[in-house]
Structure formats: structure tokens, C-alpha cells
XYZ file of C-alpha atoms in Angstrom:
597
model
C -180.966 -1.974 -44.844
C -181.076 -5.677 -43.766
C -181.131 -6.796 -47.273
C -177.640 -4.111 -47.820
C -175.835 -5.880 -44.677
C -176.596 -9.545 -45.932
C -175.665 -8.831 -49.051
C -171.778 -7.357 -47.884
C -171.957 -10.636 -45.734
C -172.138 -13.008 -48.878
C -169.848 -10.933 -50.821
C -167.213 -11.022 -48.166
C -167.774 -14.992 -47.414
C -167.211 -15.524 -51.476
C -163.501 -13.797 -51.360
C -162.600 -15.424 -48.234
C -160.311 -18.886 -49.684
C -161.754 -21.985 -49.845
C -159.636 -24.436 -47.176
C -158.423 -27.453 -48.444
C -160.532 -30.988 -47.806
C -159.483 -32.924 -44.949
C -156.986 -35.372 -46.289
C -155.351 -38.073 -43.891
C -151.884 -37.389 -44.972
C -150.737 -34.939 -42.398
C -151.596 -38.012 -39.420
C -150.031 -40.618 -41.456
C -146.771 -38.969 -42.382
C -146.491 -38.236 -38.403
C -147.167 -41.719 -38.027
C -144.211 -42.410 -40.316
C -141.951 -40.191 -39.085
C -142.857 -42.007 -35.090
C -141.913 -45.304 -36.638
C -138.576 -43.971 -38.196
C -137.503 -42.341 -35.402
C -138.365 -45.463 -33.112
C -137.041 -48.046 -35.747
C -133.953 -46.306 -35.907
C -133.479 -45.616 -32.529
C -133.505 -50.039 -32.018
C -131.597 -49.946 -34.828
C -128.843 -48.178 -32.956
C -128.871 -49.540 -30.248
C -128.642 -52.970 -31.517
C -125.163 -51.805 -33.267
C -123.720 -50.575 -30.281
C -124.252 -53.709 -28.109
C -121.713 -55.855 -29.528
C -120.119 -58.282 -27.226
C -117.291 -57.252 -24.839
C -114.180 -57.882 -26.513
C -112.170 -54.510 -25.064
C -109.255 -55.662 -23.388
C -109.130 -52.497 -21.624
C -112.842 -52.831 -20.025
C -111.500 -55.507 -17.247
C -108.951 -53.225 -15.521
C -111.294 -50.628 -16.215
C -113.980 -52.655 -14.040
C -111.454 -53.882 -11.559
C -110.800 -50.394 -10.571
C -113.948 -49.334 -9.943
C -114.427 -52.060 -7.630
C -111.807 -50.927 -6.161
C -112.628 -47.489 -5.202
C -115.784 -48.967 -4.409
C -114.537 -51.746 -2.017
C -111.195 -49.533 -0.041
C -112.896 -45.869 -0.784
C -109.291 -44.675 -1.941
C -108.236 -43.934 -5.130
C -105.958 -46.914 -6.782
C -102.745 -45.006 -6.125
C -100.149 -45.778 -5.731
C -100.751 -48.703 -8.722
C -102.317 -51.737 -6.413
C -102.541 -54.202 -9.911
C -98.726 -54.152 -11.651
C -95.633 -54.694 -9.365
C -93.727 -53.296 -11.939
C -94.964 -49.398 -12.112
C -93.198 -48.188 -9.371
C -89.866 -48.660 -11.592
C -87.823 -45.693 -12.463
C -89.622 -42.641 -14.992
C -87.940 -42.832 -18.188
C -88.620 -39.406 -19.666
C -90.028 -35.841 -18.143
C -93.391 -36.037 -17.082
C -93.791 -39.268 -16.706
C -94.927 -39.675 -12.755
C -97.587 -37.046 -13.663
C -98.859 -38.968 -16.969
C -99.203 -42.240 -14.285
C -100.920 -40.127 -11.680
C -103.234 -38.900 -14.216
C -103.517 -42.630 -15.733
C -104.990 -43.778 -12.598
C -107.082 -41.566 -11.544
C -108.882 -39.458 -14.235
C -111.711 -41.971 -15.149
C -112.253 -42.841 -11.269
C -116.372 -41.867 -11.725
C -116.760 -43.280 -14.637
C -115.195 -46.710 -13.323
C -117.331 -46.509 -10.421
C -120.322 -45.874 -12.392
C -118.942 -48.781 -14.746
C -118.701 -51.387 -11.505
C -122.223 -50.131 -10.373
C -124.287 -50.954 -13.312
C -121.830 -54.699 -13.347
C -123.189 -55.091 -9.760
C -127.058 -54.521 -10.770
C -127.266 -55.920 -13.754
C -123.784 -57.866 -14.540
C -122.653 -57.943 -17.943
C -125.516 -57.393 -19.768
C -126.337 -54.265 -17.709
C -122.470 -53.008 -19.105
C -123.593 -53.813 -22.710
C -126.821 -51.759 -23.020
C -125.330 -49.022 -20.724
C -122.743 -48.641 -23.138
C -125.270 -49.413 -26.333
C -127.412 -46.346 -25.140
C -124.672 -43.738 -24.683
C -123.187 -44.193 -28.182
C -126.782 -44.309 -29.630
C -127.212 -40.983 -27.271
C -124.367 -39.665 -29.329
C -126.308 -40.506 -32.702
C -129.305 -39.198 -31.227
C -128.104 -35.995 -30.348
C -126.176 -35.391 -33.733
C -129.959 -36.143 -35.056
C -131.570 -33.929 -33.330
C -129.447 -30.967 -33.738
C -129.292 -31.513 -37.713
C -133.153 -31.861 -37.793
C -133.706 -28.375 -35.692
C -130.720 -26.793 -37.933
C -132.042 -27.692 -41.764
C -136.135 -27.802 -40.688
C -135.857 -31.463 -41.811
C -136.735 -34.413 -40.262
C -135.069 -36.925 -42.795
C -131.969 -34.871 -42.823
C -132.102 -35.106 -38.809
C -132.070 -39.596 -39.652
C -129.536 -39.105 -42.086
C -127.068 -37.419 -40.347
C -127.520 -39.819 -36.762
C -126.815 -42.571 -39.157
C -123.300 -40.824 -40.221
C -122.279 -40.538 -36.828
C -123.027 -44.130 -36.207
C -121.239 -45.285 -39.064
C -117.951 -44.054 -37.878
C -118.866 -44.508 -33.969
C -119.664 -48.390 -34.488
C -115.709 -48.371 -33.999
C -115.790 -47.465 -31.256
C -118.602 -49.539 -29.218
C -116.103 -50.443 -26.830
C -116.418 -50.540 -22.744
C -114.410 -47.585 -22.077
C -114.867 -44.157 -20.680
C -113.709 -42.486 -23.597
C -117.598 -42.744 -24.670
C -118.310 -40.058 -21.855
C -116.201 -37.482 -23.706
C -117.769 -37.976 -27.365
C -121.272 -37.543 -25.402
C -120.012 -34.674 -23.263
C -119.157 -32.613 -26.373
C -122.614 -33.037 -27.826
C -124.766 -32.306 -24.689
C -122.050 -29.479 -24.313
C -123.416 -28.272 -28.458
C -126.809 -29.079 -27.853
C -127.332 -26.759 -25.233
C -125.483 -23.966 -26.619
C -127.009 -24.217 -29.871
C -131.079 -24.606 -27.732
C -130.099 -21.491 -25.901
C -130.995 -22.784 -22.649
C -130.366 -24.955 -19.786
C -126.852 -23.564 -19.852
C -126.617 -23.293 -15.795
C -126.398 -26.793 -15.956
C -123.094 -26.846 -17.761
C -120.749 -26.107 -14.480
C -122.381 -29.197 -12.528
C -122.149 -31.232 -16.109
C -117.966 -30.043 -15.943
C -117.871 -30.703 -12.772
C -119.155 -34.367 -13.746
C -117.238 -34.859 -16.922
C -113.680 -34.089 -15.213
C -114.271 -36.626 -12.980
C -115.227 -39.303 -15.497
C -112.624 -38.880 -18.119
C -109.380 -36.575 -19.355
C -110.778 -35.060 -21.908
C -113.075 -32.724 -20.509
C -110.733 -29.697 -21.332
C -113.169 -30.375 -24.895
C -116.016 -28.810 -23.323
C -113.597 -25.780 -23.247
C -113.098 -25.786 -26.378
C -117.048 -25.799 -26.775
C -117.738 -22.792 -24.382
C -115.260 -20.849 -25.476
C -116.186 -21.237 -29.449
C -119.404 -19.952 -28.315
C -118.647 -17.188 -26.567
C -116.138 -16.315 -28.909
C -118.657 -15.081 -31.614
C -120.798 -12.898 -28.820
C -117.358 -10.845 -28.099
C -118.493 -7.169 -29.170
C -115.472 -6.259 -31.434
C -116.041 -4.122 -33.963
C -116.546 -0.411 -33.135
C -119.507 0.511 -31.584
C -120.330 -3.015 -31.242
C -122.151 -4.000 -27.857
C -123.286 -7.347 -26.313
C -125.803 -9.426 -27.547
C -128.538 -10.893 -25.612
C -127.074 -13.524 -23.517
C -123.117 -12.517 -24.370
C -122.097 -11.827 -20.478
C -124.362 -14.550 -19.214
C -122.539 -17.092 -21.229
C -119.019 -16.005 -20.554
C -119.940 -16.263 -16.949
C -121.666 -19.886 -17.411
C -117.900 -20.679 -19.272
C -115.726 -19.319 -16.346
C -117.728 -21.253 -13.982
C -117.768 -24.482 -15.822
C -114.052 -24.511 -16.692
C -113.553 -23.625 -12.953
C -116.058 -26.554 -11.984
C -114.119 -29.158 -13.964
C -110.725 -28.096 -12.043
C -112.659 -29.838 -9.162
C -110.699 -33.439 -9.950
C -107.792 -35.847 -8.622
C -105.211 -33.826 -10.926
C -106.910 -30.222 -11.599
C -106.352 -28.300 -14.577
C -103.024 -29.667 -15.539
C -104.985 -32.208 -18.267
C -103.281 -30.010 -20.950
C -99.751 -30.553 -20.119
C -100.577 -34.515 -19.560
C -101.318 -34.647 -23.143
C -98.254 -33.121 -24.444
C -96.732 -35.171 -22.073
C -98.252 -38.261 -23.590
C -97.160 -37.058 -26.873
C -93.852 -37.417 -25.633
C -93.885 -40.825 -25.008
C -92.918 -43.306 -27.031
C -95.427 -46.328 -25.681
C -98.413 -43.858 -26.285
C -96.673 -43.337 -29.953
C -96.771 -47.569 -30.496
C -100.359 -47.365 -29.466
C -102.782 -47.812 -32.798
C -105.709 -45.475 -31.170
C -102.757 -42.670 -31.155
C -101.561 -43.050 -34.710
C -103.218 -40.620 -37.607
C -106.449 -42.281 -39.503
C -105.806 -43.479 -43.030
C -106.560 -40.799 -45.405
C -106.278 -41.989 -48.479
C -107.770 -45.821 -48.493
C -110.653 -46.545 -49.748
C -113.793 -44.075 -48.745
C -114.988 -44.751 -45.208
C -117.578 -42.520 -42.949
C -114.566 -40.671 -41.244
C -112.966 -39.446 -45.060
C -115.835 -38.748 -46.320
C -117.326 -36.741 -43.420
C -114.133 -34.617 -43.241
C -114.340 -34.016 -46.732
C -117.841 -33.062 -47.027
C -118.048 -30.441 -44.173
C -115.266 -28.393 -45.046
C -117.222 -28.419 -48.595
C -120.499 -27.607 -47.680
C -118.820 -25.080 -45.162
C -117.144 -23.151 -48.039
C -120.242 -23.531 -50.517
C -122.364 -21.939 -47.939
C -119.717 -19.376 -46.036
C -121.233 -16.047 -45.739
C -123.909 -18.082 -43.680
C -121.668 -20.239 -41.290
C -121.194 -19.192 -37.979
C -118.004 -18.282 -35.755
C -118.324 -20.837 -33.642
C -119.211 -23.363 -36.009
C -115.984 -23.100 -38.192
C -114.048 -23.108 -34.743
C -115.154 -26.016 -33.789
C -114.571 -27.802 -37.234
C -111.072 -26.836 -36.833
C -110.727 -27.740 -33.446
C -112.188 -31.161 -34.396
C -110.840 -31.922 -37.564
C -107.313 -31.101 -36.093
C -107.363 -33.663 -33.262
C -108.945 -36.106 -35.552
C -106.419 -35.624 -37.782
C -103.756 -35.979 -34.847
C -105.449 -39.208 -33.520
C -107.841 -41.919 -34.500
C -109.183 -41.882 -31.030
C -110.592 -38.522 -31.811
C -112.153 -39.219 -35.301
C -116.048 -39.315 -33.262
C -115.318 -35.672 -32.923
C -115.922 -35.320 -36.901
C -118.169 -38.244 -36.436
C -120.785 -35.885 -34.624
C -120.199 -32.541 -35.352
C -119.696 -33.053 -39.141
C -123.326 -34.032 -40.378
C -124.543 -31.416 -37.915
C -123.133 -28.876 -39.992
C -123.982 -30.744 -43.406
C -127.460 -30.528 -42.630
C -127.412 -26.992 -41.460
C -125.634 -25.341 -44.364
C -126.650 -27.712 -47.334
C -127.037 -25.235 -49.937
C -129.415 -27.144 -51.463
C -133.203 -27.776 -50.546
C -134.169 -31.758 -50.288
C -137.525 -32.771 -50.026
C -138.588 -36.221 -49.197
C -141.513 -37.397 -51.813
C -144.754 -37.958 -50.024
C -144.498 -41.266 -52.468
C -140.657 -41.907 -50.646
C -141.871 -41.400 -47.042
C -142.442 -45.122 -46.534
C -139.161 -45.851 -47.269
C -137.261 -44.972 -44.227
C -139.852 -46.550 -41.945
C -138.845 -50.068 -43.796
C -135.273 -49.570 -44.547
C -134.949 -49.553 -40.811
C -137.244 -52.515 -40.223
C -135.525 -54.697 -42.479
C -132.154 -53.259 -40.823
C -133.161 -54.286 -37.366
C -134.311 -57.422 -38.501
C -131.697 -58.623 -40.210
C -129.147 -57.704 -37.139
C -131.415 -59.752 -35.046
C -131.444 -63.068 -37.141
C -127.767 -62.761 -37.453
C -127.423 -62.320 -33.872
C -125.408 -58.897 -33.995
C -127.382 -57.159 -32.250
C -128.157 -57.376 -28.694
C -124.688 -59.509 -27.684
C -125.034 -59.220 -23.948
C -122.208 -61.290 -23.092
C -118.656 -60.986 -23.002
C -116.352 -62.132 -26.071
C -115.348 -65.597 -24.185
C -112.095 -66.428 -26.964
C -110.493 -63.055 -26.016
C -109.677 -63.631 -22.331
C -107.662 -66.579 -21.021
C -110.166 -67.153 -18.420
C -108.990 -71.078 -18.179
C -105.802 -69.963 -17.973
C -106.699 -67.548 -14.696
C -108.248 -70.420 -13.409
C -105.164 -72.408 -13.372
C -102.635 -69.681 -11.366
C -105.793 -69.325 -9.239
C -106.636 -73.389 -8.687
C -102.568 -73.872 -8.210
C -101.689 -70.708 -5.958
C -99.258 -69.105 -8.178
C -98.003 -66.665 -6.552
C -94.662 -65.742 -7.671
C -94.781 -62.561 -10.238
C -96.101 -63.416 -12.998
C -94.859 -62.196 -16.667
C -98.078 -61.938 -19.307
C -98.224 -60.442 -22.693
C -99.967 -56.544 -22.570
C -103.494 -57.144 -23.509
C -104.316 -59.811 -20.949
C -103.024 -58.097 -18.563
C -106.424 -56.440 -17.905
C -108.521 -59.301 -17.763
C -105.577 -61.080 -15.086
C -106.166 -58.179 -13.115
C -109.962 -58.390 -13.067
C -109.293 -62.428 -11.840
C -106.129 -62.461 -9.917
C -105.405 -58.562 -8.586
C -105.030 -57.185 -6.274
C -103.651 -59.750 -4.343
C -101.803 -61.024 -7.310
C -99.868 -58.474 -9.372
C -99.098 -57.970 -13.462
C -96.203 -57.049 -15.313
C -98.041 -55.023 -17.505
C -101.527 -54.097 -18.653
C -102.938 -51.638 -21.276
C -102.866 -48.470 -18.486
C -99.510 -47.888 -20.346
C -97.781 -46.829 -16.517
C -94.472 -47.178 -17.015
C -91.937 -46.034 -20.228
C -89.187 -48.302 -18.835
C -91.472 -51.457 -17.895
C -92.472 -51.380 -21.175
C -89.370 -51.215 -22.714
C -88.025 -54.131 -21.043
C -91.526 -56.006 -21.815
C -90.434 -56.013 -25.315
C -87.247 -57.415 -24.706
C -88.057 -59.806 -22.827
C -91.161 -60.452 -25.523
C -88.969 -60.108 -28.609
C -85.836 -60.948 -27.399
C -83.449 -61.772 -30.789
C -80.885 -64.563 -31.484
C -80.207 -67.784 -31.128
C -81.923 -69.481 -27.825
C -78.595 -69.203 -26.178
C -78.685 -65.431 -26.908
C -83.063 -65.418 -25.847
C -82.325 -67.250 -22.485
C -78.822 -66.684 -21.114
C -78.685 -62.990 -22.627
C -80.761 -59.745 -22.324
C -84.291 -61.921 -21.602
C -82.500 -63.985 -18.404
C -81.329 -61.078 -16.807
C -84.657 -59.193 -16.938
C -86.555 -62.660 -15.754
C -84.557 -62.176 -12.874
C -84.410 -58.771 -12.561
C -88.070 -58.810 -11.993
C -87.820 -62.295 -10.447
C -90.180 -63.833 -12.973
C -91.467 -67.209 -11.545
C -94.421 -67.930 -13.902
C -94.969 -67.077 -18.172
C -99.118 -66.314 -18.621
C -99.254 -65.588 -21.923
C -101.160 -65.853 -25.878
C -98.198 -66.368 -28.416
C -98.895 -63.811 -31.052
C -100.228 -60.675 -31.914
C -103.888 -61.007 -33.620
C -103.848 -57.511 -35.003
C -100.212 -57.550 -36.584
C -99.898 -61.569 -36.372
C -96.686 -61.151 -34.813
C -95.390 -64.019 -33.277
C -93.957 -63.910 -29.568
C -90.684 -65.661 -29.232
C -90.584 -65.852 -25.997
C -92.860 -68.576 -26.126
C -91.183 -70.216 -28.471
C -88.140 -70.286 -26.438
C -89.566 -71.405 -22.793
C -90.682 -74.496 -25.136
C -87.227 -75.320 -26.334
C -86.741 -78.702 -24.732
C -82.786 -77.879 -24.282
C -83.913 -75.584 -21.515
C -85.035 -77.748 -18.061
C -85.620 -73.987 -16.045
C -89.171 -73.670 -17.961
C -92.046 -76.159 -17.975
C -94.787 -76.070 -19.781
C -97.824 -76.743 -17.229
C -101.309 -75.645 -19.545
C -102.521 -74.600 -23.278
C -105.935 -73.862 -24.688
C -106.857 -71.848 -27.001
C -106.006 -68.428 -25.610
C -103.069 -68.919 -23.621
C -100.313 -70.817 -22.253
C -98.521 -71.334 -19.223
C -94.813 -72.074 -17.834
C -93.265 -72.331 -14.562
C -90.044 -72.050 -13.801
C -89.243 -74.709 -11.567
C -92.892 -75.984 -10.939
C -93.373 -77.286 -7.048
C -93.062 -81.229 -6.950
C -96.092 -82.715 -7.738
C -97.027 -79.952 -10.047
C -98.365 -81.824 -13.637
C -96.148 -80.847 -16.593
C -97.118 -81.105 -19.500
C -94.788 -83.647 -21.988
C -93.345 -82.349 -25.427
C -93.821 -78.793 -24.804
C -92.277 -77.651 -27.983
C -94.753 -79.695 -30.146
C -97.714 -78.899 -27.386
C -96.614 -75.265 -28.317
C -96.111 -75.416 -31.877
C -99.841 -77.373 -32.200
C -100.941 -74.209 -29.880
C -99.798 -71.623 -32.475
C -102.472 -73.101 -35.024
C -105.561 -73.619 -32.413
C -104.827 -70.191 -31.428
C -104.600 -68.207 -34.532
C -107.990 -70.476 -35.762
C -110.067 -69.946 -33.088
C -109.352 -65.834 -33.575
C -110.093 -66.023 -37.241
C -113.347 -68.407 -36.438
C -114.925 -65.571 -34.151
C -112.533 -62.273 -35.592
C -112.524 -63.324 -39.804
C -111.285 -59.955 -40.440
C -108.049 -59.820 -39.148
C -106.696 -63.577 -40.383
C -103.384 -62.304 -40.949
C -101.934 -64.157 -37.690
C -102.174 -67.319 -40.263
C -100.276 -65.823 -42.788
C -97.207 -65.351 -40.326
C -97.955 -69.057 -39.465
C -97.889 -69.533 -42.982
C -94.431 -68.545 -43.921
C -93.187 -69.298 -40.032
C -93.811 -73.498 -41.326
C -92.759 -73.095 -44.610
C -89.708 -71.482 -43.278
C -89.470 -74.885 -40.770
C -90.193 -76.884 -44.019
C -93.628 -78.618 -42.574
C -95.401 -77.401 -45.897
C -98.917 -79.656 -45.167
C -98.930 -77.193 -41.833
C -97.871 -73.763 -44.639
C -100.529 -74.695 -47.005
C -103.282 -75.614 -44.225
C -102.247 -71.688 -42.760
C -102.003 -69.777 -46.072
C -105.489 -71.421 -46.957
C -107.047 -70.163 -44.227
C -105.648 -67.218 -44.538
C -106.388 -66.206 -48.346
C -110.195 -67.595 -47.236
C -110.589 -64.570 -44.979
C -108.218 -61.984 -46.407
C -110.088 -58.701 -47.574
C -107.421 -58.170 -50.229
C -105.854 -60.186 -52.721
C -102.411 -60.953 -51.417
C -100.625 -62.183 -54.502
C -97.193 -63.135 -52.764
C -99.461 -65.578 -50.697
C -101.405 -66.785 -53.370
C -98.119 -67.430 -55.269
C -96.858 -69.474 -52.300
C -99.884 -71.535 -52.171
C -99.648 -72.105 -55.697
C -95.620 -73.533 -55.275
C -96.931 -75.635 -52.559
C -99.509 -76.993 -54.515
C -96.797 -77.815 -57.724
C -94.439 -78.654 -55.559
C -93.400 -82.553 -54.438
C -95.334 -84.150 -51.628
C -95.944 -82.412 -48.305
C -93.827 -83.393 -45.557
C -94.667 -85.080 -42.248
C -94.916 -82.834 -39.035
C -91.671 -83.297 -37.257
């Protein structure tokens, strides 16, 4: 009988399967995918700590301090004598309110990490949010499509549209809020936390009225409609978690009334001159943003009976305010490869012979930011403030109002506020102020008409006693005439008292024993060209400030100064601009350049 049993033993050992030899693959692909995930990781982080070169960040800053330093709130407006002027359309007292107070955490938070660990501290603090933002895009892809590569791919497609926005702003905390907000709804768990997150994000930044959007595409798709229909597991608990979280968030300096500020703000026309407010280019050449928004809605379609409720809501929701508004355009940046990687029709698997690839790819991408130096700027972007120029009213106790151009008006209020006040900064506080900014700016005519007319009476108006300014516009290259007029030497009112290569200064009527500085116009005009160079030196993709400079001498007939300007900026241009290079050409045929005047 022994024999019988032994036998059955063998017989059953023989049809059991043979396992597979040990092979070292399975430790050394998770040693792979470690190093990808790692390598990556630096490699995001390095492309989100660009210098700081936000004009915005120095109010931004200077307001935390604030609240930090009086324990108030910065209202009414302690950094701009003009903002108390008179609202100039419906709404506009409650778009200012709003203005100043609905990042108030996030400014404090901003001032804090300054005070630790100074400017560096503000770099990698905002370096690891945006590569948070990556990460979590990453992450959810990965758990969605059951791939790890498809999980790199798609943190890499957020990043390539968020590197545009690496900037020192609170904004970030909305992008980030949305996809902890979508992470934990599509886990399943931890959503009790989402109240005290509201709570937080509404006191941060505006656009917390987002994570509505999130909850409630969520909890749309567990509403029992159809007949017969009940709730599914977890359908009343998140309703409740939504109700409490959008209640949570109207715990904030101006409630739930976000909504209405927005339309307001769509209803003003300073918002509407603002570039971060204008619709994103659609049809230029293909950039992460286009082809994100085209791919989704295409993989969405391909793969429809499959996609979820909440998952083509929040497309919509997305793609419309992207469409609406640059600003918004991380919204697509995150969500879109998210959904890519979860409904790719199509099954991609990563060659055991490929696996090495990523590991490397993202090696020689870190080190090639690092010996170019992009990555890991921990400073601030010295030739976009006029720092020298603070110095000056600062050293020389200039304290008559001061008129300065709109974006260095933040960084004067980080030097000189509160106990010296703007005219205007990038808060964007008041419709009127900024109308008459403009004239005063932009002012038309003959310099009769720029300093007796329209320009005069608003210097006085506002009794202007000092002229900070840069003289152009980098982005459009827009000259400022109002520099150009203070120089005029038939006017005695205005003196020119300091240049360098970010800004210049008059006084009107400079105290005796005040320095002036001699030939102001030809100071100026020898300004205009260090200026617009030392932009295009450190900024080579925007050089169109010296193609205005360009025609601007030509025009004046100094043609050594047109073709020195056009050259530069046909060096740098990322298009071929053949009306430029067929001005450069005349010069070139033409007779010999004249002498500077």
C-alpha cells in the first residue's frame, strides 16, 4: 500500500509546472524604475527653480510681511496712494477687496520661508510645488493605465506646459489644489481631509471655487438616477465630505462671493489688457498646451463607452477655462495626460531591451541643465528690478509721490513701501488709476501737447514730484514717451538725476544741491540702447525692444545707431522678419552712416 501512495505522490509532483529559473531581471528592472523615478524627480525640480524674475513676487512678499509685522490685513491699500481714487465700473471696490486679501496665507507662508531661508528658500519652495504638480499627474496616470512608463510620460507633459509658469506666485497653490483635490477622489480615501484642505486653499488663493468643481464632478456620477437605481458605496459619504468642504472654504476675508469677483474681473478692461487673461494661441506652431487639448478629447472619444462621468466633466470644465485664459492652461496641463494614460486604447509595453533608456535620458537631462546652469538658479533675476534706482529715492529721501511704470511697481514696494507709496503696481486696484497711467505714459503730440496738455494736468493732479521709471516695454518693445519728454531739454521743470541699466530717474525741481545729471536727452537716448541690450543679453527671446529702437533711429536718421539695433535684433529673432532684414539690407547699400547727433 506504501508502494500505491508513493507512487500517486510522483505522479502528482510530475503534473505540477515546472517554475521558472531564478533570473535577476525582476530586481534590476525595479532598480531601473528607482533611478527613473528619482532622476526625474531632480530633473523637475531643477526646471522649476529658475531665477526670480516675476515682477509680481515682490508685492507679493511685501505683503506678507506685512500681515506678519501689523497682524491686519493690508486694507485699506497701505503700498499705492492712488487706489483709493474713484471705482470706474460696477464691482469694482469688491474686485480690490478681493485683490488684497485672497492670497493673505499664501503671502504669509511666502514671507516665512524668505525669513528662514531667504531667496533661495523661495526658489526650491516654489521648484517643489510645481514638480508636486508633475508628480501627482504621474502618479495618477501610472495607477490608471497599470504602467509605470506611462506614469513618467505623462509627469513630463504636465511639466512641459507648467515650466511657464515657474513663477513666485500663489497661483501655483490652485494648480496643486486641483490635483490633491483628484488624487484623493480617484484613491478613494483620505477624503475627510478635503474640508480642512478647503478651508486652507480659500485662504491661500481665489480660485479655490475649482475644488468645487472637483467634488461636485465626483459626486455627480454616484447620483442614483435611473429607476430603481440606489447609492453606491460611498455616494452619501461623499456628498457630505463636498457640502462640508465647500462650506469650509467660505471660511475667508471675502466668503463665497469668489464667483461674482470673476465675472466682475471679466468686466474690466485692465484685467482684459493683461496677457495671462487673453485666450492661448491655437493655431501656432504645436506646443504641450495644443497638443494636450487635442489629444484628450481624442483618446476620450476613441475610448467612450469606458470614460467616466466625472472624468469628461472635468475635461470640459478645464478645457473651457483654458480656453478662456492662458492662466488656466495648467488645468489641461495636469488633468490631460491623466486621462491619456487611463483610456489609451492601445496597450504599450516598454522592451525589457528599452528599459535602460529612461534611466539615462534623464541623467543626461539633469546633467546638461546643471552645466548650463539652468537648473538650481537660487537667486533673484538682478537686470529685472531697478534696485540701484531704489537705492537712490532711498539714499536722497524722496519723498514726494512718486510716478513709476506698472511692473516695477512691485519691486518699489518691496524697497520703499509702506512708508513710501506707488502709483501703480501689478495688483491691478484701480480701473481709473490705470487709465490715467496710460495717459500720462503714452501721452500723444507734440511736447507742447505731452507736457502742458492731458500729462501736466494729471502730474499735478496726483502731485507727481519724482519719474522712477524703465523706458520701454520688453515684451511688446513699446517705447514710453514720457521719458522721452521729461528729457526734452526745452523743459527746465524735469531733471534728469540717475540712469543704469534698468531705470531712470527725474525730479521735478530737485532740492539745491541735488546732482543733475548734464545732457539728459542724449543721457536718455544712450539709455534706450543699454537698456534694451542688457534685456536681450539675459532675456534673448524677446529682442523685439531693438527692433522698435531700430526703426525709432532710423526714423531720427542716426542709421549707425538703426543698423547696430536691427542687428541685434535679427541675431535673436525666432522668426525671419523680412521687413527688418530688408531695412538692414538698405542701410547696408545705402551712403555712409551718419554721426550721432
Amino acid at each position: 500500500m506504501s508502494d500505491g501512495h508513493t507512487g500517486r505522490r510522483r505522479k502528482n509532483r510530475e503534473l505540477l509546472p515546472v517554475p521558472p529559473p531564478a533570473t535577476p531581471w525582476a530586481p534590476l528592472a525595479r532598480c531601473l524604475k528607482a533611478a527613473t523615478l528619482l532622476l526625474t524627480a531632480l530633473c523637475l525640480v531643477g526646471l522649476f527653480s529658475t531665477e526670480i524674475a516675476d515682477t509680481d513676487f515682490w508685492w507679493h512678499l511685501k505683503t506678507g510681511q506685512y500681515i506678519v509685522e501689523r497682524h491686519s490685513l493690508p486694507v485699506p491699500d497701505p503700498f499705492a496712494y492712488t487706489t483709493a481714487a474713484a471705482a470706474a465700473y460696477p464691482g469694482e471696490e469688491q474686485v480690490r477687496h478681493f485683490n488684497l486679501t485672497h492670497e493673505w496665507l499664501s503671502q504669509v507662508l511666502m514671507y516665512a520661508v524668505y525669513a528662514v531661508a531667504g531667496f533661495p528658500g523661495i526658489v526650491l519652495a516654489r521648484a517643489v510645488l510645481l514638480a508636486g504638480l508633475c508628480g501627482l499627474a504621474g502618479f495618477l496616470a501610472a495607477r490608471l493605465s497599470a504602467n509605470f512608463y506611462a506614469g513618467m510620460a505623462a509627469a513630463c507633459a504636465t511639466a512641459s506646459v507648467a515650466v511657464a509658469f515657474a513663477a513666485d506666485r500663489p497661483g501655483v497653490v490652485s494648480f496643486l489644489g486641483v490635483a490633491v483635490f483628484v488624487s484623493l477622489l480617484e484613491l478613494r480615501r483620505g477624503w475627510w481631509a478635503l474640508p480642512p484642505l478647503a478651508l486652507l486653499w480659500a485662504n491661500c488663493h481665489g480660485g479655490f471655487f475649482l475644488g468645487w468643481v472637483v467634488l461636485l464632478a465626483y459626486a455627480a456620477e454616484t447620483l442614483p438616477l435611473r429607476p430603481g437605481a440606489t447609492w453606491p458605496p460611498g455616494g452619501r459619504r461623499l456628498w457630505l465630505v463636498t457640502v462640508c468642504a465647500i462650506a469650509a472654504s467660505g471660511i475667508n476675508p471675502n466668503g463665497l462671493g469668489v464667483l461674482s469677483t470673476v465675472f466682475a474681473y471679466r468686466r474690466s478692461p485692465m484685467q482684459a489688457n493683461l496677457i495671462e487673461w487673453h485666450a492661448p494661441s491655437l493655431w501656432g506652431p504645436p506646443y504641450g498646451f495644443d497638443i494636450l487639448l487635442y489629444a484628450a478629447p481624442l483618446v476620450l472619444a476613441l475610448s467612450w463607452r469606458k470614460v467616466r462621468l466625472a472624468h469628461w466633466i472635468l475635461f470640459a470644465a478645464f478645457a473651457g477655462a483654458s480656453l478662456a485664459a492662458f492662466r488656466n492652461t495648467p488645468l489641461i496641463a495636469f488633468l490631460a495626460p491623466v486621462l491619456i494614460a487611463a483610456y489609451f486604447p492601445f496597450r504599450v509595453k516598454v522592451p525589457r531591451a528599452l528599459a535602460c533608456a529612461p534611466p539615462i535620458l534623464a541623467a543626461a537631462v539633469a546633467a546638461v541643465g546643471f552645466a548650463q546652469g539652468r537648473f538650481l538658479q537660487l537667486r533673484v533675476a538682478a537686470w529685472t528690478i531697478p534696485a540701484k534706482a531704489a537705492d537712490y529715492l532711498l539714499d536722497h529721501h524722496v519723498t514726494g509721490p512718486i510716478f513709476n511704470t506698472y511692473e516695477q511697481g512691485g519691486y518699489l514696494i518691496w524697497r520703499i513701501g509702506p512708508q513710501q507709496r506707488v502709483f501703480i503696481d501689478g495688483r491691478s486696484l484701480g480701473e481709473t488709476v490705470y487709465q490715467d497711467y496710460n495717459q500720462i505714459l503714452f501721452n500723444a503730440g507734440s511736447y507742447a501737447d505731452q507736457v502742458a496738455g492731458p500729462r501736466e494736468e494729471l502730474l499735478n493732479r496726483y502731485g507727481v514730484q519724482a519719474v522712477a521709471m524703465n523706458a520701454m516695454d520688453y515684451v511688446s518693445g513699446t517705447l514710453y514717451p514720457l521719458a522721452l519728454a521729461l528729457a526734452n531739454p526745452i523743459g527746465t521743470e524735469w531733471q534728469l538725476v540717475y540712469d543704469d541699466s534698468q531705470a531712470v530717474i527725474f525730479l521735478r525741481h530737485p532740492p539745491p544741491g541735488t546732482p543733475v545729471l548734464s545732457n539728459k536727452l542724449g543721457r536718455l537716448l544712450r539709455h534706450l540702447d543699454r537698456e534694451c541690450a542688457a534685456y536681450i543679453e539675459n532675456s534673448p527671446d524677446t529682442p523685439v525692444c531693438a527692433r522698435t529702437l531700430g526703426y525709432y533711429w532710423l526714423h531720427n536718421q542716426v542709421k549707425d545707431e538703426a543698423r547696430s539695433m536691427l542687428l541685434l535684433y535679427l541675431s535673436h529673432a525666432e522668426r525671419r522678419d523680412a521687413q527688418a532684414e530688408r531695412t538692414l539690407r538698405e542701410l547696408d547699400a545705402g551712403p555712409p552712416p551718419s554721426n550721432n547727433p
